[in-house]
Short mmCIF file of C-alpha atoms and ligand atoms in Angstrom, two decimals:
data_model
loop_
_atom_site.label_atom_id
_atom_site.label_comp_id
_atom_site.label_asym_id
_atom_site.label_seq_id
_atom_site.Cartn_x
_atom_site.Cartn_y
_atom_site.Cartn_z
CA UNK D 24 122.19 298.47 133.91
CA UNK D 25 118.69 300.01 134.51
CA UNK D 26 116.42 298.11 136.25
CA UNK D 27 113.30 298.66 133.94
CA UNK D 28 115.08 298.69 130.62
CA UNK D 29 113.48 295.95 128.10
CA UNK D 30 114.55 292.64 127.82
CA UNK D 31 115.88 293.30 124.38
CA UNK D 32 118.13 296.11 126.09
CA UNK D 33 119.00 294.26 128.68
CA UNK D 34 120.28 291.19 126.92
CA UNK D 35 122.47 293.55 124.67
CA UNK D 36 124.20 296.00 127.17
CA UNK D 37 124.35 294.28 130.13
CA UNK D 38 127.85 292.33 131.17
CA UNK D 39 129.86 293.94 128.71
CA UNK D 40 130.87 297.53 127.49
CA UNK D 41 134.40 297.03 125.92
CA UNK D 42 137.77 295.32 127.21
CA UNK D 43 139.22 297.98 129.52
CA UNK D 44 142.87 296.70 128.40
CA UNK D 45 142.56 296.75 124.55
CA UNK D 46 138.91 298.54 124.49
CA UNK D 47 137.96 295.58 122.07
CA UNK D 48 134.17 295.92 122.11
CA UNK D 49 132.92 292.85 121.55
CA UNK D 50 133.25 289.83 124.27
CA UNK D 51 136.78 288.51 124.33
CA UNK D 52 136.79 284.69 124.72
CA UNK D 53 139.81 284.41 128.01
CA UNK D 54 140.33 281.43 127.08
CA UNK D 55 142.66 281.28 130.68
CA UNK D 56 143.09 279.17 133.51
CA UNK D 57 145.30 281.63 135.75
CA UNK D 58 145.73 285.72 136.76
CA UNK D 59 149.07 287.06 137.30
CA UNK D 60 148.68 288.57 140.66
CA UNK D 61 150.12 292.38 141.16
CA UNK D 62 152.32 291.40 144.16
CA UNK D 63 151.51 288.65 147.35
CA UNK D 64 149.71 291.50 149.22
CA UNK D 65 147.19 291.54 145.91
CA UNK D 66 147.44 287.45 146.05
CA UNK D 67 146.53 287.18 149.64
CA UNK D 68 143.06 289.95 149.50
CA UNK D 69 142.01 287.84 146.80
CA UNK D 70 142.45 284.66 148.36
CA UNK D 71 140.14 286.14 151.34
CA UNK D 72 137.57 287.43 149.37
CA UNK D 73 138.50 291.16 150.15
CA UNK D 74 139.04 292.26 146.59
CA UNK D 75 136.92 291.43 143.49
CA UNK D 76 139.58 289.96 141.09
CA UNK D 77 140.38 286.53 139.41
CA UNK D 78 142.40 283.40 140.84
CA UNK D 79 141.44 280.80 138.72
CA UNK D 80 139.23 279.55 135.92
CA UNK D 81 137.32 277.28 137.74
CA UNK D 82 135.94 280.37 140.30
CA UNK D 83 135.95 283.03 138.12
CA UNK D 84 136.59 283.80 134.47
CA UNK D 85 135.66 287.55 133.14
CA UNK D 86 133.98 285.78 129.63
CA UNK D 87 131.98 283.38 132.06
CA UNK D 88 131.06 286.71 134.50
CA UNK D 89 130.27 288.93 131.25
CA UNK D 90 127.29 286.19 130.20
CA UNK D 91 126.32 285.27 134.12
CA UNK D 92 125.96 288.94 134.74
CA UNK D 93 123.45 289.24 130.85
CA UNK D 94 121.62 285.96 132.36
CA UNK D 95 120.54 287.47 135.77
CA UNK D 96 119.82 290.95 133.83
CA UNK D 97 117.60 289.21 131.38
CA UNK D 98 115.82 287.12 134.53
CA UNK D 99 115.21 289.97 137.34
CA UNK D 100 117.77 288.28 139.48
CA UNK D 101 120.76 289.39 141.71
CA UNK D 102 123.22 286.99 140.12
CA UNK D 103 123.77 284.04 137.88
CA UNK D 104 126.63 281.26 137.78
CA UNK D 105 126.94 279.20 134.79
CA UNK D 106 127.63 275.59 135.40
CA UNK D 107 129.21 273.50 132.26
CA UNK D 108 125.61 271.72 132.04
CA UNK D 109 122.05 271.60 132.77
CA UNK D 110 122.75 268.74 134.89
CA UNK D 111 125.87 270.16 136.04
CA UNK D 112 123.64 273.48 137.72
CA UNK D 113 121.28 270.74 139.74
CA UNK D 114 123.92 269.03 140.90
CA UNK D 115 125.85 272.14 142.75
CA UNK D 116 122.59 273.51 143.55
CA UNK D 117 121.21 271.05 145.55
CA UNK D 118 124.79 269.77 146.98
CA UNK D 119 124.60 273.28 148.20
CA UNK D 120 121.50 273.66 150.05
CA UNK D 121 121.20 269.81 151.35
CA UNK D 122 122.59 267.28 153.39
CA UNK D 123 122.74 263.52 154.80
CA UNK D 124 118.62 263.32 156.15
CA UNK D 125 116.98 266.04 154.23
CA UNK D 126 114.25 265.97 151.40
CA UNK D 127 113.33 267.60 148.01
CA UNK D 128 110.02 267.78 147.13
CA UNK D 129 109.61 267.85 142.99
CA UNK D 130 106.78 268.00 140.66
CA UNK D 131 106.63 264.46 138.65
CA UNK D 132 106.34 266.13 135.84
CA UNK D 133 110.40 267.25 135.58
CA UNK D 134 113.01 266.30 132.99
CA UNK D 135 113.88 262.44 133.30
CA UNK D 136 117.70 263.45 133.87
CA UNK D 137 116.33 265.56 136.81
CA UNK D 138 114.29 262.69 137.99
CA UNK D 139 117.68 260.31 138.11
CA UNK D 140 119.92 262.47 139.81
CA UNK D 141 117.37 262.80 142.70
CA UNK D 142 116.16 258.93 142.41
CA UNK D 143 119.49 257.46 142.01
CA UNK D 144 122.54 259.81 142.75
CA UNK D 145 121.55 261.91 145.97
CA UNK D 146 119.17 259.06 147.66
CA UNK D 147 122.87 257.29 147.71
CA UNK D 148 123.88 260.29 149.91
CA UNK D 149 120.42 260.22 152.18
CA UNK D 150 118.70 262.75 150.14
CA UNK D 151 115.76 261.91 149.70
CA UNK D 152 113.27 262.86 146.93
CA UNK D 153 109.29 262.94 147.17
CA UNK D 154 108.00 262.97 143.62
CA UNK D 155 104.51 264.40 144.05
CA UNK D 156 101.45 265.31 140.81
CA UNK D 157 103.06 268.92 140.12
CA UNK D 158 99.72 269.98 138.75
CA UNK D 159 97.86 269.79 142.73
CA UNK D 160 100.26 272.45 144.78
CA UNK D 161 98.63 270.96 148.06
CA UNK D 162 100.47 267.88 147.25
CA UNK D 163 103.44 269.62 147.98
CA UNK D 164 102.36 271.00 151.09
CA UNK D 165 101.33 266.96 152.18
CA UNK D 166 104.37 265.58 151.21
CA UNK D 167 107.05 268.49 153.23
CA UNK D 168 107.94 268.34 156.57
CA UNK D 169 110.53 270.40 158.63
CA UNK D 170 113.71 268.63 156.51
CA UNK D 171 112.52 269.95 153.18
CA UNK D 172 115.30 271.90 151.77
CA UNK D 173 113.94 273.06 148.36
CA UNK D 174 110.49 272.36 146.03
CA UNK D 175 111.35 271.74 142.36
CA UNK D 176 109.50 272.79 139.24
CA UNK D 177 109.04 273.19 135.63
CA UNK D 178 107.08 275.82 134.16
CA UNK D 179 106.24 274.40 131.21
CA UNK D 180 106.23 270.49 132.35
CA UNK D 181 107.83 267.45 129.33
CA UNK D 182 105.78 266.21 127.07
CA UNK D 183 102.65 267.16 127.86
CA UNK D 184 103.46 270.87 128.32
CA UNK D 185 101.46 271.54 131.67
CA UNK D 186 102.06 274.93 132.93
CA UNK D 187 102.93 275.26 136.93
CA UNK D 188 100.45 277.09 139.25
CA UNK D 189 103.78 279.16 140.12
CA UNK D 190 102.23 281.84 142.40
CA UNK D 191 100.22 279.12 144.55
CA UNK D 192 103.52 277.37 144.84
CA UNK D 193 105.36 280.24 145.92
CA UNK D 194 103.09 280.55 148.99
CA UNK D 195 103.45 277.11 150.02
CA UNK D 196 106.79 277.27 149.71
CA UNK D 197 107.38 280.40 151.90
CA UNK D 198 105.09 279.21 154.45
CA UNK D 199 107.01 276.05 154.50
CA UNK D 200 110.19 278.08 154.63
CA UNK D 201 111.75 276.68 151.85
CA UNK D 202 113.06 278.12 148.61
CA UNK D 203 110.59 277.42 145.13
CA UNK D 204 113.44 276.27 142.61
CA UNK D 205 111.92 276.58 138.93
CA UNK D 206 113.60 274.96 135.80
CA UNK D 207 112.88 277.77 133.18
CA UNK D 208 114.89 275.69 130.19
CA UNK D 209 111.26 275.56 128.37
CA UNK D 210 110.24 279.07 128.31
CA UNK D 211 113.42 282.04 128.71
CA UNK D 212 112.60 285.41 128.09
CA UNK D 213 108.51 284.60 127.86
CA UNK D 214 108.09 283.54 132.00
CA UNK D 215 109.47 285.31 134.64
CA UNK D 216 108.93 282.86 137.60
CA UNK D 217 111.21 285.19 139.81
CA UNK D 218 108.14 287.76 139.86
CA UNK D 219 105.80 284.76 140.37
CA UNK D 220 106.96 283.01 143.65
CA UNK D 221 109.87 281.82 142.81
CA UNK D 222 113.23 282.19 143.88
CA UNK D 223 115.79 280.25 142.12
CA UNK D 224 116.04 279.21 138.63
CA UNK D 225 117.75 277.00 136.73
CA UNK D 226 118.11 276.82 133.25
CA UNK D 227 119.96 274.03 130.61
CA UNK D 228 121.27 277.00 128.49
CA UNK D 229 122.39 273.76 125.95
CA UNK D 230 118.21 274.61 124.54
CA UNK D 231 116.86 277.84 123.92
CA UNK D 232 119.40 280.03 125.57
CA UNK D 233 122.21 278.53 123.43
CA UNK D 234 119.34 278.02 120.20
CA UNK D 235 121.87 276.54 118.00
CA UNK D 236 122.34 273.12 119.07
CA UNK D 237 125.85 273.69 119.48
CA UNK D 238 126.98 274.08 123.11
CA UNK D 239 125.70 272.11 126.27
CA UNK D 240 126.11 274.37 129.47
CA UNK D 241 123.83 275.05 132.24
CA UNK D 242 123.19 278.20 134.75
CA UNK D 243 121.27 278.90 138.68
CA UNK D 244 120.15 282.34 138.58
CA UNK D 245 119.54 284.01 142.64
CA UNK D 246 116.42 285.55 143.06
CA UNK D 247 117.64 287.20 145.99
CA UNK D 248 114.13 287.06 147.69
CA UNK D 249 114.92 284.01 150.01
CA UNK D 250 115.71 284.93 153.63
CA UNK D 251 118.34 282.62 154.11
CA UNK D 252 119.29 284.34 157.61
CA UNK D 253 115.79 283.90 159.16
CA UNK D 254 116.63 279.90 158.97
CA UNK D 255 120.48 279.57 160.44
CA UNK D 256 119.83 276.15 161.52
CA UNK D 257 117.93 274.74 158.14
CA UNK D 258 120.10 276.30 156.00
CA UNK D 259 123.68 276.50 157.61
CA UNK D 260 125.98 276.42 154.24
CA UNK D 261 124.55 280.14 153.88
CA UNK D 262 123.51 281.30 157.04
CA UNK D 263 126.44 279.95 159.51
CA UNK D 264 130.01 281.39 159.60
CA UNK D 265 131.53 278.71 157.10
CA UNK D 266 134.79 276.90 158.52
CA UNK D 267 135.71 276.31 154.50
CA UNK D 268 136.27 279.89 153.62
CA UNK D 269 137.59 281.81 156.46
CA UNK D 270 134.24 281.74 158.76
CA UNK D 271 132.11 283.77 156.00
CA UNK D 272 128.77 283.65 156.99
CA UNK D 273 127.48 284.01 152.71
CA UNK D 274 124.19 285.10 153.53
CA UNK D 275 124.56 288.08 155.39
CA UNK D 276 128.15 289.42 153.40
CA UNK D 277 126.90 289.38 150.34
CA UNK D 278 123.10 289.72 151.43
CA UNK D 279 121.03 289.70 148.85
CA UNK D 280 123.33 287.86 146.67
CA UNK D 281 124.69 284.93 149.32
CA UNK D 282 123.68 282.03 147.31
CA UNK D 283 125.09 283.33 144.37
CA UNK D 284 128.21 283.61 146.09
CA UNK D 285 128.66 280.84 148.05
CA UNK D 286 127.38 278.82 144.81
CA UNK D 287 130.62 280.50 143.17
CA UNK D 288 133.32 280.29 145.81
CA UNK D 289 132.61 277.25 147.68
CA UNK D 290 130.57 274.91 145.82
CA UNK D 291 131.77 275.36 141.94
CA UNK D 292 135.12 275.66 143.62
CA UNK D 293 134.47 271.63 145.48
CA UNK D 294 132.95 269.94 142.59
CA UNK D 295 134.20 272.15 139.88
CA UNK D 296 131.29 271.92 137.09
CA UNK D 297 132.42 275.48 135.43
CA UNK D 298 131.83 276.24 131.89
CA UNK D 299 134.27 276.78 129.46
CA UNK D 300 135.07 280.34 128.55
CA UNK D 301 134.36 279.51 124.81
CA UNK D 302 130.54 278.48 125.59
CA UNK D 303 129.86 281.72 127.38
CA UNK D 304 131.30 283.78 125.13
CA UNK D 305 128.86 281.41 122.56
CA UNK D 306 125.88 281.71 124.46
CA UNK D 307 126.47 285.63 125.15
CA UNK D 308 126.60 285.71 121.37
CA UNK D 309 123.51 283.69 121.08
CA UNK D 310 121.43 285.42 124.13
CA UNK D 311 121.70 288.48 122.52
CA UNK D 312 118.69 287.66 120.21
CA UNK D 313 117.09 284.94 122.29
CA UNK D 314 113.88 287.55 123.15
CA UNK D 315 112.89 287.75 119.09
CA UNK D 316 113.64 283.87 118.69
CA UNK D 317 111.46 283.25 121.87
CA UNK D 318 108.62 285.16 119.82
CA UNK D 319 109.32 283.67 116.48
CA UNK D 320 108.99 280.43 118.56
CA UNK D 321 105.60 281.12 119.79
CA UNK D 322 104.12 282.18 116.34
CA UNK D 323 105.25 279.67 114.22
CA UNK D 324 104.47 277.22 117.22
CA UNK D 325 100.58 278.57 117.96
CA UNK D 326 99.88 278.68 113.62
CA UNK D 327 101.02 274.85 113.38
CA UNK D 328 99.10 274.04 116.70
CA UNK D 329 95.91 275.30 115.15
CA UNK D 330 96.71 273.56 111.98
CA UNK D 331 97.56 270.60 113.59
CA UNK D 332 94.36 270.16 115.81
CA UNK D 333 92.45 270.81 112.62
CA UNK D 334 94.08 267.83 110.46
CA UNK D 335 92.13 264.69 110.26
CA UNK D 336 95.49 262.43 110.89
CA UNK D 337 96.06 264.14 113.91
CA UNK D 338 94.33 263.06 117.43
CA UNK D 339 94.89 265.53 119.77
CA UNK D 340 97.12 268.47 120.15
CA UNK D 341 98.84 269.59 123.53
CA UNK D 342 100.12 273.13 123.21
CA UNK D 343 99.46 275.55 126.22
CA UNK D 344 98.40 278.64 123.32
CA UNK D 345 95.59 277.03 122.42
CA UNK D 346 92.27 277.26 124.14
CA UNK D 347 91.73 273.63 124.08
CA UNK D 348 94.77 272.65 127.04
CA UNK D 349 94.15 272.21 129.92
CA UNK D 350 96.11 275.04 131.39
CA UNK D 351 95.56 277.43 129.22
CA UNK D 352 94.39 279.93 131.70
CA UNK D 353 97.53 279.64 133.77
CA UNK D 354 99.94 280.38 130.33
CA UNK D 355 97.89 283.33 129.86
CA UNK D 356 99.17 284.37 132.96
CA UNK D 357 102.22 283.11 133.02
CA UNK D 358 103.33 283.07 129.29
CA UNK D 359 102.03 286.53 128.38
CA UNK D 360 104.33 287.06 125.92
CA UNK D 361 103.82 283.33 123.77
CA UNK D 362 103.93 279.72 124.95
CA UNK D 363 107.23 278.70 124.20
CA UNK D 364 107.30 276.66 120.83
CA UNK D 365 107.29 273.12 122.65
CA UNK D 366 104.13 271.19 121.88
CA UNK D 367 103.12 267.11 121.61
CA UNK D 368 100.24 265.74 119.59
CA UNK D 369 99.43 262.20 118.54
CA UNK D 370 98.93 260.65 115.06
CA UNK D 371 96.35 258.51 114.23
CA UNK D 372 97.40 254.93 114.09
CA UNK D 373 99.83 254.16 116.95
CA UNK D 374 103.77 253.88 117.01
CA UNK D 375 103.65 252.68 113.39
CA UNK D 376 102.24 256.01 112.07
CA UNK D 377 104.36 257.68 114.30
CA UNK D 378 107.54 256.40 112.85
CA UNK D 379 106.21 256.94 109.48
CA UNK D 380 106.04 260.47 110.35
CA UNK D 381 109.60 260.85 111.76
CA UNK D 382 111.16 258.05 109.11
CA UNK D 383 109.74 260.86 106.28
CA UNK D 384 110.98 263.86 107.59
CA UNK D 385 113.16 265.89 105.59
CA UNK D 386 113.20 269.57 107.05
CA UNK D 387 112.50 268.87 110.36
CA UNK D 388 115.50 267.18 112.71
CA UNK D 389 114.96 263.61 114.44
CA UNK D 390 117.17 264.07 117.57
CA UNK D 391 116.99 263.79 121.23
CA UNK D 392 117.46 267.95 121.52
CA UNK D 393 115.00 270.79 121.84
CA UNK D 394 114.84 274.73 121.88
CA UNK D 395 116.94 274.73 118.76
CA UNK D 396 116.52 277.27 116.36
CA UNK D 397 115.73 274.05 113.67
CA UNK D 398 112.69 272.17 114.17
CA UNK D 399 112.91 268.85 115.79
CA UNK D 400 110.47 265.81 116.58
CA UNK D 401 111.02 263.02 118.63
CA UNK D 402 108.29 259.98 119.15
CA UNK D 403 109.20 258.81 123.18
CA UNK D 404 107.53 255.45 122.45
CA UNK D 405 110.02 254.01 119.99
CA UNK D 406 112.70 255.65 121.15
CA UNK D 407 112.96 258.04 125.13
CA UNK D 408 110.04 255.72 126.74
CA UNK D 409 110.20 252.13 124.47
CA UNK D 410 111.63 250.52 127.57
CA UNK D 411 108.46 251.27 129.45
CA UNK D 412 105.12 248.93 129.09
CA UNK D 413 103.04 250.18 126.98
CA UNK D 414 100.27 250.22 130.14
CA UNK D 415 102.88 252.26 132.11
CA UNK D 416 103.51 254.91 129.35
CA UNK D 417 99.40 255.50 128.60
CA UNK D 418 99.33 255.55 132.42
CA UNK D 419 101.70 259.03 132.39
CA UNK D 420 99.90 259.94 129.25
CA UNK D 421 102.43 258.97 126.47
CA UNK D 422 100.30 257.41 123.87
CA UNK D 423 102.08 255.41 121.17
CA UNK D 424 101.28 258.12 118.42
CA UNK D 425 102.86 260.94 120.50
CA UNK D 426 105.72 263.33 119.09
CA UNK D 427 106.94 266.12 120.81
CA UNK D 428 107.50 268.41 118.15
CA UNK D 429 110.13 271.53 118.95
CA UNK D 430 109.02 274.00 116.62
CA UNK D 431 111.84 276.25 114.91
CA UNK D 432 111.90 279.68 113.61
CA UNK D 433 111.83 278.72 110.05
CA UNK D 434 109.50 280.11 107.75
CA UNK D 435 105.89 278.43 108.85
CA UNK D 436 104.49 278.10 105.74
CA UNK D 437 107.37 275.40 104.59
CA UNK D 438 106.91 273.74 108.09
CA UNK D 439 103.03 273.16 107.03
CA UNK D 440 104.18 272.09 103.49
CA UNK D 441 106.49 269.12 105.58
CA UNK D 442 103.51 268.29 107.93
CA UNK D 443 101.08 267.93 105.40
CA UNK D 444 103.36 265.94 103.10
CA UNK D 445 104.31 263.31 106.55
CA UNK D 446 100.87 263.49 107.95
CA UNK D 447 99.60 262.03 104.75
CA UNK D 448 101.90 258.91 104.06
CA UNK D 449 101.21 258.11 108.05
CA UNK D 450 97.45 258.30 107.52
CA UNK D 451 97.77 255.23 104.43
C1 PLP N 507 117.89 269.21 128.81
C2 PLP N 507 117.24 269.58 130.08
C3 PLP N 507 117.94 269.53 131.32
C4 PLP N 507 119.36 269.02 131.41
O1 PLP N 507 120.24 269.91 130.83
P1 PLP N 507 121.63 269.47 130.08
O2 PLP N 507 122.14 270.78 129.58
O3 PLP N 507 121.27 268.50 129.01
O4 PLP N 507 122.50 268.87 131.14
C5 PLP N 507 117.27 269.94 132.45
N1 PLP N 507 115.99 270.37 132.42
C6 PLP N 507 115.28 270.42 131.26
C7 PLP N 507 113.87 270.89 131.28
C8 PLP N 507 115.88 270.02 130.06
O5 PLP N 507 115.18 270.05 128.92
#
């Protein structure tokens, strides 16, 4: 696959030309746990790594490698591995490049199932997490010292949609010598943070990628720009000869690509979050036209921004397209392409007009999803955040008329016709 072919190329051609057994050209799903091996000679080079082949399902899978191999393609990276949830890809990723005494510095602005694992699950293990204001990249610098193993992003931050300062993050990162890990789940196809300072990313392929609502799977795409062998001592699942696979030091064998590997036959192979052959094959389907949803996204998203902001029931508007947010500057450099079709805005009148505007809903989805092809709205402060004081939620800016609003590819105009219609009953 050619390095500067388009996206759209890219996402069709790349993994897959036809089954060399059969010549079946579309994706078979194997849906297999085992390989017959040729004879024990074949058995035992694949067992040591020395020939490319599959063992077992839960390492390897040639439907899984078909879509990791389309993901990386589509991202600019050296590899992919597909984990069997968003969740799932966090998990291995950080069990591989941390132990007992290090620290993860993360943006406060992440996912809230990002912020529990780190809060909750790895703190149990002495990983600990320093939650700093993603927005001010010099926090980040403050709050790492020599034990920092990885800084964590979001390029387009939940619900208020603030776009990271990627590039100034990138530099702190390398001159802190640690890798800039960006979740991407928000905005596929329409940022590139590889080509912007970072180099990991992770995805939860379960929202745009998959686009359907159907599957939940997750994926770590290597950059292949982190040099893992300058730091032996920080970094010593990668860059020290690894007693758990036959002394292979992963970073310089299969230099560029040594996370990527070890990711695949050490750590998937411990804790064994692998997809299922049946959601890659789904979400190689669904990738395949993931660059003209991501656009359809962003128009239909900017139009009812602009009518939004312009509707007496309506507040404010947060949608990094328009002029008026905040970062609007950085999606224009980032987000050249559209802003994604996540945006929040507030109703007039509180959580009661806000559940009049979900309880009246009859195109549009209530659900705790996003990145679906169909539109969905959820309102955090009867429902995500209700838990929370009220004080505490205004405090992280979730008023009690907010609703993220996931904008679908439907036809706009009939989107407008349904906003109009709920906007109305929640403004009496
Ligand atoms: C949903 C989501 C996740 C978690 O992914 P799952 O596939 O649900 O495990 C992580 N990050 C972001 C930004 C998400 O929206």
């Amino acid at each position: 696959m050619k390095k500067n072919y388009g996206d759209m190329t890219k996402v069709l051609h790349a993994g897959w030309k036809s089954d060399s057994a059969t010549g079946a050209s579309s994706l078979p799903i194997y849906l297999t746990s085992a390989y017959q091996f040729k004879d024990s000679e074949h058995a035992a080079r694949l067992f040591a790594l020395e020939e490319d082949g599959h063992i077992y399902s839960r390492l390897t899978n040639p439907t899984v490698t078909a879509y990791e191999a389309q993901l990386s393609a589509l991202e600019g990276g050296v590899g992919a591995v597909a984990f069997s949830s968003g969740q799932a890809a966090f998990t291995h990723l950080i069990t591989c490049l941390c132990s007992q005494g290090d620290n993860v510095v993360s943006s406060n602005k992440v996912y809230g199932g990002t912020v529990t694992l780190l809060k909750n699950i790895f703190s149990r293990f002495g990983i600990e997490t320093r939650f700093v204001d993603g927005d001010h990249p010099c926090k980040f610098e403050e709050a790492a010292d020599e034990r920092t193993k990885l800084f964590i992003t979001e390029t387009i931050g939940n619900p208020l949609m603030n776009v990271a300062p990627l590039d100034t993050l990138g530099n702190i990162a390398r001159r802190v010598g640690c890798p800039l890990v960006v979740d991407n789940t928000f905005a596929p196809y329409l940022a590139k943070p590889l080509e912007h300072g970072a180099n990991i990313v992770v995805y939860s392929a379960t929202k745009y990628i998959s686009g359907q609502g159907t599957v939940v799977s997750g994926a770590v795409i290597d950059g292949g720009n982190f040099p893992w062998e300058d730091y032996p001592e920080k970094f010593p699942t990668l860059a020290v000869p690894d007693p758990s696979y036959h002394d292979i030091n992963f970073a310089k064998q299969y230099h560029p690509a040594g996370l990527t590997a070890k990711l695949k036959a050490s750590i998937i192979r411990d804790l064994g979050g692998c997809p299922s052959p049946f959601d890659a094959w789904f979400l190689h389907t669904t990738i395949s036209n993931l660059p003209l949803r991501m656009e359809r996204h962003s128009q239909n998203a900017l139009e009812i921004a602009k009518f939004l902001e312009n509707h007496p029931a309506v507040e404010w508007v947060l949608y990094p397209g328009l002029e008026s947010h905040p970062h609007h500057d950085l999606a224009k450099v980032y987000l050249p392409k559209g802003a994604s079709g996540m945006m929040a805005f507030s109703v007039k009148g509180g959580v009661e007009a806000g559940k009049k505007v979900l309880d009246n809903l009859e195109l549009i989805g209530h659900m705790a999803n996003l990145g679906d092809s169909h539109s969905i709205m959820t309102h955090p402060a009867s429902t995500t955040h209700a838990q929370i004081p009220p004080a505490e939620r205004a405090k992280a800016g979730i008023t009690d008329g907010l609703i993220r609003f996931s904008v679908g590819i439907e036809d706009v105009a009939d989107l407008k016709e349904e906003l109009s219609r709920v906007l109305e009953i929640a403004s009496k």
